[in-house]
């Protein structure tokens, strides 16, 4: 597959999809991945992995808006959890690392 296209996958009526750019049969470029559980990930993909800026909304309602590298959160980003807490700052290989500010669900902050 090469160019723009959509694929739907799943088992027993529990479907996910990808709608966006493809190159040589791999997810490559801008698109949106939606998992069977409702996780939504619009953004840029490289060799089937998230890369660069993008948003990720989990089925629990948490939202990450920031930079990706190799399919994980890496660089600057903001995560807001369903309970109102969150973190804004640096990420390294999918974990909070470096400077940043955490906020609990009552609005109290920690740096």
mmCIF file with all atom_site columns, C-alpha atoms in Angstrom:
data_model
loop_
_atom_site.group_PDB
_atom_site.id
_atom_site.type_symbol
_atom_site.label_atom_id
_atom_site.label_alt_id
_atom_site.label_comp_id
_atom_site.label_asym_id
_atom_site.label_entity_id
_atom_site.label_seq_id
_atom_site.pdbx_PDB_ins_code
_atom_site.Cartn_x
_atom_site.Cartn_y
_atom_site.Cartn_z
_atom_site.occupancy
_atom_site.B_iso_or_equiv
_atom_site.pdbx_formal_charge
_atom_site.auth_seq_id
_atom_site.auth_comp_id
_atom_site.auth_asym_id
_atom_site.auth_atom_id
_atom_site.pdbx_PDB_model_num
ATOM 1   C CA . UNK A 1 1   ? 0.000   0.000   0.000  1.00 0.00 ? 1   UNK A CA 1
ATOM 2   C CA . UNK A 1 2   ? 1.329   3.416   -0.934 1.00 0.00 ? 2   UNK A CA 1
ATOM 3   C CA . UNK A 1 3   ? -0.344  6.835   -0.670 1.00 0.00 ? 3   UNK A CA 1
ATOM 4   C CA . UNK A 1 4   ? -3.398  7.658   1.437  1.00 0.00 ? 4   UNK A CA 1
ATOM 5   C CA . UNK A 1 5   ? -5.741  4.949   2.658  1.00 0.00 ? 5   UNK A CA 1
ATOM 6   C CA . UNK A 1 6   ? -7.770  3.468   5.469  1.00 0.00 ? 6   UNK A CA 1
ATOM 7   C CA . UNK A 1 7   ? -7.603  0.037   7.046  1.00 0.00 ? 7   UNK A CA 1
ATOM 8   C CA . UNK A 1 8   ? -9.997  -1.438  9.596  1.00 0.00 ? 8   UNK A CA 1
ATOM 9   C CA . UNK A 1 9   ? -8.895  -4.376  11.728 1.00 0.00 ? 9   UNK A CA 1
ATOM 10  C CA . UNK A 1 10  ? -10.334 -6.365  14.607 1.00 0.00 ? 10  UNK A CA 1
ATOM 11  C CA . UNK A 1 11  ? -11.923 -9.541  15.863 1.00 0.00 ? 11  UNK A CA 1
ATOM 12  C CA . UNK A 1 12  ? -15.559 -10.286 16.752 1.00 0.00 ? 12  UNK A CA 1
ATOM 13  C CA . UNK A 1 13  ? -16.898 -6.820  15.952 1.00 0.00 ? 13  UNK A CA 1
ATOM 14  C CA . UNK A 1 14  ? -14.254 -5.038  18.066 1.00 0.00 ? 14  UNK A CA 1
ATOM 15  C CA . UNK A 1 15  ? -12.617 -2.922  15.378 1.00 0.00 ? 15  UNK A CA 1
ATOM 16  C CA . UNK A 1 16  ? -9.782  -0.450  15.210 1.00 0.00 ? 16  UNK A CA 1
ATOM 17  C CA . UNK A 1 17  ? -8.611  1.589   12.249 1.00 0.00 ? 17  UNK A CA 1
ATOM 18  C CA . UNK A 1 18  ? -5.881  3.682   10.706 1.00 0.00 ? 18  UNK A CA 1
ATOM 19  C CA . UNK A 1 19  ? -6.658  6.440   8.226  1.00 0.00 ? 19  UNK A CA 1
ATOM 20  C CA . UNK A 1 20  ? -3.730  8.274   6.702  1.00 0.00 ? 20  UNK A CA 1
ATOM 21  C CA . UNK A 1 21  ? -0.502  8.060   4.742  1.00 0.00 ? 21  UNK A CA 1
ATOM 22  C CA . UNK A 1 22  ? 1.235   4.792   3.821  1.00 0.00 ? 22  UNK A CA 1
ATOM 23  C CA . UNK A 1 23  ? 4.592   4.045   2.244  1.00 0.00 ? 23  UNK A CA 1
ATOM 24  C CA . UNK A 1 24  ? 5.656   0.561   1.132  1.00 0.00 ? 24  UNK A CA 1
ATOM 25  C CA . UNK A 1 25  ? 2.929   -1.031  3.265  1.00 0.00 ? 25  UNK A CA 1
ATOM 26  C CA . UNK A 1 26  ? 3.885   0.816   6.460  1.00 0.00 ? 26  UNK A CA 1
ATOM 27  C CA . UNK A 1 27  ? 2.189   3.668   8.312  1.00 0.00 ? 27  UNK A CA 1
ATOM 28  C CA . UNK A 1 28  ? 4.251   6.669   7.242  1.00 0.00 ? 28  UNK A CA 1
ATOM 29  C CA . UNK A 1 29  ? 3.301   10.351  7.506  1.00 0.00 ? 29  UNK A CA 1
ATOM 30  C CA . UNK A 1 30  ? 0.168   11.995  8.884  1.00 0.00 ? 30  UNK A CA 1
ATOM 31  C CA . UNK A 1 31  ? -2.808  9.943   9.962  1.00 0.00 ? 31  UNK A CA 1
ATOM 32  C CA . UNK A 1 32  ? -5.001  8.787   12.826 1.00 0.00 ? 32  UNK A CA 1
ATOM 33  C CA . UNK A 1 33  ? -4.849  5.438   14.596 1.00 0.00 ? 33  UNK A CA 1
ATOM 34  C CA . UNK A 1 34  ? -7.931  4.339   16.579 1.00 0.00 ? 34  UNK A CA 1
ATOM 35  C CA . UNK A 1 35  ? -7.638  1.177   18.682 1.00 0.00 ? 35  UNK A CA 1
ATOM 36  C CA . UNK A 1 36  ? -10.501 -1.243  19.384 1.00 0.00 ? 36  UNK A CA 1
ATOM 37  C CA . UNK A 1 37  ? -10.622 0.119   22.978 1.00 0.00 ? 37  UNK A CA 1
ATOM 38  C CA . UNK A 1 38  ? -11.197 3.685   21.731 1.00 0.00 ? 38  UNK A CA 1
ATOM 39  C CA . UNK A 1 39  ? -7.662  5.042   22.051 1.00 0.00 ? 39  UNK A CA 1
ATOM 40  C CA . UNK A 1 40  ? -7.240  7.843   19.489 1.00 0.00 ? 40  UNK A CA 1
ATOM 41  C CA . UNK A 1 41  ? -3.831  8.920   18.173 1.00 0.00 ? 41  UNK A CA 1
ATOM 42  C CA . UNK A 1 42  ? -3.808  11.525  15.411 1.00 0.00 ? 42  UNK A CA 1
ATOM 43  C CA . UNK A 1 43  ? -0.393  12.756  14.354 1.00 0.00 ? 43  UNK A CA 1
ATOM 44  C CA . UNK A 1 44  ? 2.746   11.834  12.459 1.00 0.00 ? 44  UNK A CA 1
ATOM 45  C CA . UNK A 1 45  ? 3.999   8.265   12.068 1.00 0.00 ? 45  UNK A CA 1
ATOM 46  C CA . UNK A 1 46  ? 7.351   6.904   10.914 1.00 0.00 ? 46  UNK A CA 1
ATOM 47  C CA . UNK A 1 47  ? 7.772   3.209   10.104 1.00 0.00 ? 47  UNK A CA 1
ATOM 48  C CA . UNK A 1 48  ? 4.530   2.343   12.004 1.00 0.00 ? 48  UNK A CA 1
ATOM 49  C CA . UNK A 1 49  ? 5.538   4.352   15.133 1.00 0.00 ? 49  UNK A CA 1
ATOM 50  C CA . UNK A 1 50  ? 4.480   7.781   16.456 1.00 0.00 ? 50  UNK A CA 1
ATOM 51  C CA . UNK A 1 51  ? 7.048   10.463  15.651 1.00 0.00 ? 51  UNK A CA 1
ATOM 52  C CA . UNK A 1 52  ? 7.099   14.239  16.185 1.00 0.00 ? 52  UNK A CA 1
ATOM 53  C CA . UNK A 1 53  ? 4.143   16.247  17.496 1.00 0.00 ? 53  UNK A CA 1
ATOM 54  C CA . UNK A 1 54  ? 0.824   14.562  18.185 1.00 0.00 ? 54  UNK A CA 1
ATOM 55  C CA . UNK A 1 55  ? -2.083  13.923  20.520 1.00 0.00 ? 55  UNK A CA 1
ATOM 56  C CA . UNK A 1 56  ? -3.011  10.652  22.214 1.00 0.00 ? 56  UNK A CA 1
ATOM 57  C CA . UNK A 1 57  ? -6.376  10.180  23.948 1.00 0.00 ? 57  UNK A CA 1
ATOM 58  C CA . UNK A 1 58  ? -6.729  7.011   26.022 1.00 0.00 ? 58  UNK A CA 1
ATOM 59  C CA . UNK A 1 59  ? -9.930  5.077   26.612 1.00 0.00 ? 59  UNK A CA 1
ATOM 60  C CA . UNK A 1 60  ? -9.821  6.266   30.263 1.00 0.00 ? 60  UNK A CA 1
ATOM 61  C CA . UNK A 1 61  ? -9.980  9.906   29.126 1.00 0.00 ? 61  UNK A CA 1
ATOM 62  C CA . UNK A 1 62  ? -6.376  10.970  29.701 1.00 0.00 ? 62  UNK A CA 1
ATOM 63  C CA . UNK A 1 63  ? -4.830  13.107  26.953 1.00 0.00 ? 63  UNK A CA 1
ATOM 64  C CA . UNK A 1 64  ? -1.165  13.545  26.035 1.00 0.00 ? 64  UNK A CA 1
ATOM 65  C CA . UNK A 1 65  ? -0.324  16.437  23.722 1.00 0.00 ? 65  UNK A CA 1
ATOM 66  C CA . UNK A 1 66  ? 3.349   16.612  22.911 1.00 0.00 ? 66  UNK A CA 1
ATOM 67  C CA . UNK A 1 67  ? 6.313   15.134  21.121 1.00 0.00 ? 67  UNK A CA 1
ATOM 68  C CA . UNK A 1 68  ? 6.907   11.474  20.267 1.00 0.00 ? 68  UNK A CA 1
ATOM 69  C CA . UNK A 1 69  ? 10.052  9.590   19.306 1.00 0.00 ? 69  UNK A CA 1
ATOM 70  C CA . UNK A 1 70  ? 10.157  5.931   18.321 1.00 0.00 ? 70  UNK A CA 1
ATOM 71  C CA . UNK A 1 71  ? 6.548   5.426   19.392 1.00 0.00 ? 71  UNK A CA 1
ATOM 72  C CA . UNK A 1 72  ? 6.926   6.802   22.966 1.00 0.00 ? 72  UNK A CA 1
ATOM 73  C CA . UNK A 1 73  ? 6.482   10.212  24.616 1.00 0.00 ? 73  UNK A CA 1
ATOM 74  C CA . UNK A 1 74  ? 9.820   12.000  24.313 1.00 0.00 ? 74  UNK A CA 1
ATOM 75  C CA . UNK A 1 75  ? 10.587  15.735  24.551 1.00 0.00 ? 75  UNK A CA 1
ATOM 76  C CA . UNK A 1 76  ? 8.132   18.381  25.705 1.00 0.00 ? 76  UNK A CA 1
ATOM 77  C CA . UNK A 1 77  ? 4.541   17.457  26.429 1.00 0.00 ? 77  UNK A CA 1
ATOM 78  C CA . UNK A 1 78  ? 1.436   17.914  28.523 1.00 0.00 ? 78  UNK A CA 1
ATOM 79  C CA . UNK A 1 79  ? -0.659  15.094  29.951 1.00 0.00 ? 79  UNK A CA 1
ATOM 80  C CA . UNK A 1 80  ? -4.074  15.635  31.514 1.00 0.00 ? 80  UNK A CA 1
ATOM 81  C CA . UNK A 1 81  ? -5.627  12.728  33.381 1.00 0.00 ? 81  UNK A CA 1
ATOM 82  C CA . UNK A 1 82  ? -9.366  12.105  33.663 1.00 0.00 ? 82  UNK A CA 1
ATOM 83  C CA . UNK A 1 83  ? -9.320  13.018  37.384 1.00 0.00 ? 83  UNK A CA 1
ATOM 84  C CA . UNK A 1 84  ? -8.045  16.543  36.597 1.00 0.00 ? 84  UNK A CA 1
ATOM 85  C CA . UNK A 1 85  ? -4.412  15.983  37.557 1.00 0.00 ? 85  UNK A CA 1
ATOM 86  C CA . UNK A 1 86  ? -1.627  16.356  35.046 1.00 0.00 ? 86  UNK A CA 1
ATOM 87  C CA . UNK A 1 87  ? 1.991   17.029  34.166 1.00 0.00 ? 87  UNK A CA 1
ATOM 88  C CA . UNK A 1 88  ? 3.629   19.506  31.822 1.00 0.00 ? 88  UNK A CA 1
ATOM 89  C CA . UNK A 1 89  ? 7.306   19.222  31.076 1.00 0.00 ? 89  UNK A CA 1
ATOM 90  C CA . UNK A 1 90  ? 9.969   16.959  29.673 1.00 0.00 ? 90  UNK A CA 1
ATOM 91  C CA . UNK A 1 91  ? 9.629   13.276  28.835 1.00 0.00 ? 91  UNK A CA 1
ATOM 92  C CA . UNK A 1 92  ? 12.365  10.761  28.092 1.00 0.00 ? 92  UNK A CA 1
ATOM 93  C CA . UNK A 1 93  ? 11.628  7.338   26.584 1.00 0.00 ? 93  UNK A CA 1
ATOM 94  C CA . UNK A 1 94  ? 8.015   7.416   27.803 1.00 0.00 ? 94  UNK A CA 1
ATOM 95  C CA . UNK A 1 95  ? 8.627   8.598   31.375 1.00 0.00 ? 95  UNK A CA 1
ATOM 96  C CA . UNK A 1 96  ? 8.512   12.027  33.038 1.00 0.00 ? 96  UNK A CA 1
ATOM 97  C CA . UNK A 1 97  ? 12.114  13.164  33.266 1.00 0.00 ? 97  UNK A CA 1
ATOM 98  C CA . UNK A 1 98  ? 13.772  16.575  33.490 1.00 0.00 ? 98  UNK A CA 1
ATOM 99  C CA . UNK A 1 99  ? 12.077  19.865  34.275 1.00 0.00 ? 99  UNK A CA 1
ATOM 100 C CA . UNK A 1 100 ? 8.329   19.953  34.607 1.00 0.00 ? 100 UNK A CA 1
ATOM 101 C CA . UNK A 1 101 ? 5.311   20.760  36.753 1.00 0.00 ? 101 UNK A CA 1
ATOM 102 C CA . UNK A 1 102 ? 2.899   18.209  38.171 1.00 0.00 ? 102 UNK A CA 1
ATOM 103 C CA . UNK A 1 103 ? -0.602  19.259  39.221 1.00 0.00 ? 103 UNK A CA 1
ATOM 104 C CA . UNK A 1 104 ? -2.930  17.211  41.405 1.00 0.00 ? 104 UNK A CA 1
ATOM 105 C CA . UNK A 1 105 ? -6.694  17.101  40.943 1.00 0.00 ? 105 UNK A CA 1
ATOM 106 C CA . UNK A 1 106 ? -7.105  19.941  43.462 1.00 0.00 ? 106 UNK A CA 1
ATOM 107 C CA . UNK A 1 107 ? -4.875  22.304  41.467 1.00 0.00 ? 107 UNK A CA 1
ATOM 108 C CA . UNK A 1 108 ? -1.831  22.071  43.757 1.00 0.00 ? 108 UNK A CA 1
ATOM 109 C CA . UNK A 1 109 ? 1.461   22.098  41.851 1.00 0.00 ? 109 UNK A CA 1
ATOM 110 C CA . UNK A 1 110 ? 4.874   20.547  42.360 1.00 0.00 ? 110 UNK A CA 1
ATOM 111 C CA . UNK A 1 111 ? 7.965   21.353  40.299 1.00 0.00 ? 111 UNK A CA 1
#
